[in-house]
Amino acid sequence: MTEWLLSGHNTQETTGVARPVTVTMTSAGLDAQIDRFLGELAGDTSDFDFSLRPTAVVQGRLYLNIDYYVRNMGLVVPFDPESVGAPVDLVTSDQKPPLKRSLALPGRFRRVYRWATHFYREELPALDAELRELHWVLRDGPEEPLPLIQRLFDPEFYARSRQTDRAHIVIALTITSLDGVLRQRAPELLGLFVGQETTTSLIGQRIWELRELAEQCGPEVTEKLRAGVVDLEVYRALPAAAPLVVAVEAFLHEYGHRGFRYEADFETERLADRPEHVLMTVAGQLAETRSPQARAEAAREMALQALRKMNPLKRALWRRVLGWGQRLISWREDSKSNIALRQAVYGQAARLLARHFYPERTDDWLMFYTLDEFIAFVRSGGEARVAERILEHRRADFELHQTQIAPPELIWYDPETRHWRPARKAQPGGDETEWRFQGIPASAGEGVVEGLAVVTNDPFEAARRLLATSGVVILVTRLTDPAWSSLFAGLAGVVTELGGVISHAAIVARENGLPAVVGIPEITQKIHDGQRVRVNGKTGVVEVLT
């Protein structure tokens, strides 16, 4: 059996070691929607290799199967392996779309894209509003939650909620192809390949607005923030802070469903669970003098200069491509936010149902059902139960995966034996030494930067450290997700272990005009807190200076 090359660089931004309901919901949804999208574009899929699957689960962690994308996606549209954190030297492919398919592709893509456009413009806003209402009602702990939960599992509503997955895959794979084309033909324009006021970048903008509001509240408020007082109740008792409290509560209502880690997991901690994180981030930005928007505009100016130097025809073409790409990235962030909201709501439902039907068990008990079992349980009014010995066995597997040494982000995997081995051996050599590391260049920013490394995997800790640290700061972390977005305004650069060129860290770094390098294995162990580092987001090189 041929081994598969698997990458966890993108999938493990949204889910880590997960319980069965999350694993089956995520992997089955991805497999079905990716197959569907490529099938719609290809028309005839008889030349596809369906022994390959888009995803694989290894020790409870979700990976993308690079061989599937190279082999099958490569027969339809361009695929850039670096978009999912796979170095090109590990990937070999001579796949090219048949001429007949290439000629039919524009018409087929237009039909799929037309559907996605309708969904994002007409259906997603209403779905988002319904889920948001349910999220806050269930979070407040209603006396009779079961009728509301039954509404979540109504076949029509549930089917609508899963349409977001389809739209997200359509847009995400299109962005992957566009990014590959841009990197090959006009890499100098990558600084313009960002969304415009995406739901993720708006988190940073709203935090900046909260910072400005805190200053307007006067020194009594700003002095407490600078002193690290981040208990929201303290500010509720402070008359001068009333406008800030109202604005923070509105911020949490809009973005409170976003996760600190693993947004697709039912059990993840979310912003609404940690309002102190918002206040800590606001406090950290009090010393900033330039807004994230101003810095982003300065970084984009370099790419704009390259665009202006092109001949008029070429410039007009790339303007159109970039405008389209910016819209796609904004839509992708909208669907990511909606998926995070959906997962938060269904996670709340699972906990409330467990307390009702299994009062003697922990409230994550139903999360050891698979997705199909969970749906059947709810729709049967709790009658269709899985044997407790099976659930105990699954819990034991979950706990084992949590304690096992995690597989690397890039592995060779045998789907028959389920054995894996690292795709790369850790050995200094070539361009990498103990002080110089090569990653994937994700954002050039305003140029090369030097600063002190803050090494942490906890966004609250990062916010606290930013508040206490003066000078230029480079964040070194395993990965970032939307809960980190508000911190980018206080950074000079970002380095991550996980991620590809369209990962969260890459996109938000571009939106904030920061240099970013992603996909450096174990970089949080190789760079130590307080070391001075240099980051070149154009070449992907990170150097330790002291």
XYZ file of C-alpha atoms in Angstrom, residues 195-478:
284
model
C -9.647 40.437 2.441
C -11.324 43.785 2.894
C -12.732 44.230 6.394
C -13.108 40.507 6.986
C -14.851 39.244 10.110
C -11.403 38.317 11.420
C -9.657 41.615 10.684
C -12.647 43.462 12.139
C -11.839 41.904 15.511
C -8.569 43.855 15.503
C -10.289 47.022 14.320
C -12.962 46.762 17.019
C -10.277 46.319 19.680
C -8.617 49.505 18.408
C -11.966 51.282 18.705
C -12.294 49.972 22.278
C -8.827 51.367 22.984
C -9.908 54.789 21.731
C -13.097 54.584 23.804
C -11.096 53.681 26.913
C -9.015 56.828 26.443
C -12.189 58.877 26.113
C -13.391 57.452 29.444
C -10.530 59.253 31.153
C -7.428 58.518 33.262
C -9.344 56.614 35.946
C -10.104 53.917 33.383
C -6.815 53.930 31.451
C -4.725 53.777 34.644
C -6.549 50.635 35.754
C -6.072 49.070 32.337
C -2.343 49.877 32.315
C -2.089 48.353 35.792
C -3.465 45.097 34.403
C -6.938 45.252 35.982
C -8.999 43.144 33.566
C -11.998 42.023 35.611
C -15.056 43.343 33.749
C -16.993 43.583 37.035
C -14.521 46.210 38.286
C -15.413 48.413 35.326
C -19.132 47.789 35.732
C -18.809 49.407 39.171
C -16.943 52.392 37.729
C -19.316 55.096 36.377
C -16.662 56.580 34.112
C -16.199 53.187 32.410
C -19.873 52.739 31.483
C -19.369 53.424 27.719
C -16.450 50.988 27.631
C -18.442 48.251 29.403
C -21.331 48.627 26.945
C -18.928 48.434 24.007
C -17.113 45.365 25.387
C -20.436 43.585 25.871
C -21.408 44.424 22.275
C -18.024 43.134 21.106
C -18.552 39.847 22.960
C -22.053 39.479 21.527
C -20.606 39.825 18.031
C -17.381 37.843 18.429
C -17.777 35.869 21.661
C -18.189 32.580 19.789
C -14.664 32.748 18.344
C -12.313 30.213 19.884
C -8.956 30.513 21.586
C -7.946 27.168 20.134
C -9.601 24.647 17.858
C -12.784 26.483 16.876
C -14.340 23.363 15.334
C -14.236 21.513 18.654
C -17.472 21.497 20.654
C -15.474 21.831 23.880
C -13.095 24.692 23.080
C -12.852 27.819 25.222
C -14.255 30.910 23.506
C -13.905 34.678 23.847
C -17.209 34.949 25.699
C -15.698 32.671 28.359
C -12.761 35.045 28.869
C -13.855 38.715 28.657
C -10.680 39.587 30.551
C -8.765 38.728 27.383
C -10.524 41.573 25.572
C -9.669 44.082 28.299
C -6.065 42.863 28.475
C -5.702 43.360 24.727
C -7.228 46.841 24.925
C -4.749 47.669 27.686
C -1.851 46.429 25.566
C -2.814 48.778 22.736
C -2.899 51.924 24.849
C 0.796 52.456 24.104
C 0.287 52.103 20.335
C 0.202 55.270 18.252
C -0.536 53.841 14.815
C -3.745 51.968 14.025
C -3.635 48.510 12.383
C -5.263 50.012 9.286
C -2.490 52.617 8.913
C 0.240 49.993 9.187
C -1.543 47.718 6.721
C -1.856 50.549 4.194
C 1.865 51.262 4.479
C 2.695 47.592 3.817
C 0.306 47.400 0.862
C 1.880 50.463 -0.705
C 4.941 48.408 -1.705
C 2.765 45.918 -3.565
C 0.768 48.770 -5.108
C 3.984 50.269 -6.468
C 4.778 46.951 -8.162
C 1.276 46.907 -9.626
C 1.602 50.452 -10.969
C 4.835 49.535 -12.800
C 3.065 46.875 -14.891
C 1.880 47.619 -18.397
C -1.774 48.774 -18.546
C -3.204 45.481 -19.831
C -1.369 43.371 -17.274
C -2.217 45.821 -14.509
C -5.926 45.727 -15.380
C -5.893 41.905 -15.369
C -4.226 41.638 -11.985
C -6.459 44.327 -10.481
C -9.457 42.227 -11.464
C -7.919 39.014 -10.094
C -6.930 40.700 -6.835
C -10.343 42.305 -6.402
C -11.941 38.920 -6.847
C -9.464 37.297 -4.447
C -10.112 39.931 -1.789
C -13.835 39.227 -1.969
C -13.227 35.473 -1.709
C -11.003 35.859 1.345
C -13.661 38.004 3.036
C -16.275 35.342 2.306
C -13.999 32.592 3.584
C -13.607 34.409 6.898
C -17.399 34.877 7.057
C -17.978 31.147 6.692
C -15.212 30.310 9.186
C -16.926 32.561 11.705
C -20.293 30.944 10.988
C -18.851 27.444 11.370
C -17.293 28.455 14.708
C -20.692 29.814 15.792
C -22.448 26.622 14.711
C -19.952 24.458 16.581
C -20.383 26.589 19.700
C -24.176 26.200 19.530
C -24.135 22.431 18.924
C -21.539 22.075 21.674
C -23.864 23.864 24.084
C -26.685 21.593 22.976
C -24.582 18.475 23.580
C -23.716 19.579 27.123
C -27.312 20.481 28.022
C -28.600 17.181 26.625
C -25.979 15.209 28.548
C -27.032 16.893 31.793
C -30.653 16.040 31.046
C -30.330 12.437 29.835
C -27.119 11.394 31.620
C -27.144 13.368 34.892
C -24.671 10.955 36.490
C -22.127 11.437 33.677
C -19.841 14.314 32.717
C -21.418 16.873 30.425
C -19.168 15.877 27.489
C -20.647 12.345 27.482
C -22.668 12.801 24.283
C -19.559 14.077 22.495
C -18.329 10.476 22.424
C -21.165 9.669 20.031
C -20.336 9.941 16.340
C -22.192 12.667 14.470
C -24.769 10.261 12.983
C -25.336 8.659 16.394
C -25.723 12.072 18.008
C -28.320 13.211 15.463
C -30.246 9.939 15.842
C -30.166 10.323 19.646
C -31.644 13.822 19.553
C -34.296 13.090 16.927
C -35.425 9.993 18.850
C -35.895 12.003 22.029
C -32.971 10.238 23.705
C -34.127 6.713 22.862
C -31.434 5.772 20.300
C -28.551 5.348 22.727
C -25.062 3.994 22.165
C -23.963 1.286 24.597
C -22.047 2.774 27.509
C -19.181 0.288 27.128
C -18.598 1.648 23.602
C -18.593 5.227 24.881
C -16.202 4.287 27.688
C -13.873 2.710 25.131
C -13.990 5.858 22.989
C -13.259 8.035 26.007
C -10.264 5.849 26.832
C -8.986 6.262 23.251
C -9.475 10.029 23.483
C -7.565 10.234 26.771
C -4.803 8.058 25.339
C -4.431 10.333 22.294
C -4.168 13.316 24.634
C -1.204 11.770 26.451
C 0.592 10.309 23.423
C 3.408 12.185 21.742
C 1.681 14.055 18.941
C 2.606 13.155 15.358
C 4.406 15.962 13.499
C 2.425 18.296 11.264
C 3.836 16.575 8.179
C 3.860 12.761 8.106
C 3.881 9.732 5.832
C 0.896 7.553 6.696
C -0.066 3.997 5.776
C -3.897 3.849 5.722
C -3.907 0.035 6.011
C -1.647 -0.367 9.043
C -2.348 3.162 10.375
C 1.357 3.561 11.042
C 2.976 6.928 10.479
C 6.487 8.310 10.264
C 7.800 11.881 10.090
C 7.989 13.280 6.584
C 11.081 15.216 7.550
C 13.844 14.216 9.929
C 14.983 16.907 12.334
C 18.554 17.576 11.247
C 20.332 20.897 10.892
C 21.842 21.297 7.483
C 21.599 23.186 4.249
C 20.123 26.605 4.931
C 19.023 25.786 8.495
C 21.271 25.946 11.580
C 20.769 26.299 15.310
C 20.176 30.026 14.842
C 18.730 30.279 11.337
C 15.439 28.673 10.312
C 13.643 28.394 7.007
C 9.858 28.478 6.946
C 7.135 29.380 4.483
C 7.068 33.110 3.646
C 3.498 34.166 4.410
C 3.574 37.974 4.534
C 6.348 40.436 3.644
C 4.867 43.256 5.729
C 6.844 46.487 5.604
C 10.159 44.629 5.386
C 12.587 42.774 7.631
C 12.036 43.353 11.361
C 14.029 42.657 14.507
C 12.592 42.384 17.997
C 12.286 40.432 21.217
C 10.654 37.009 20.990
C 7.564 36.392 23.083
C 7.139 32.617 22.999
C 3.724 31.398 24.131
C 0.765 29.299 22.997
C -1.742 31.126 25.207
C -3.347 34.296 23.771
C -4.190 35.617 27.249
C -0.566 35.171 28.295
C 0.530 36.872 25.078
C -1.751 39.844 25.820
C -0.391 40.088 29.357
C 3.189 39.966 28.124
C 2.557 42.623 25.485
C 1.197 44.891 28.205
C 4.352 44.383 30.289
C 6.893 44.516 27.436
C 8.216 47.704 25.906
C 9.872 47.736 22.537
C 9.457 45.675 19.381
C 7.849 42.263 19.909
C 7.898 39.179 17.661
C 5.262 36.582 18.532
C 6.504 32.980 18.311
C 3.706 30.461 18.748
C 2.392 27.113 17.552
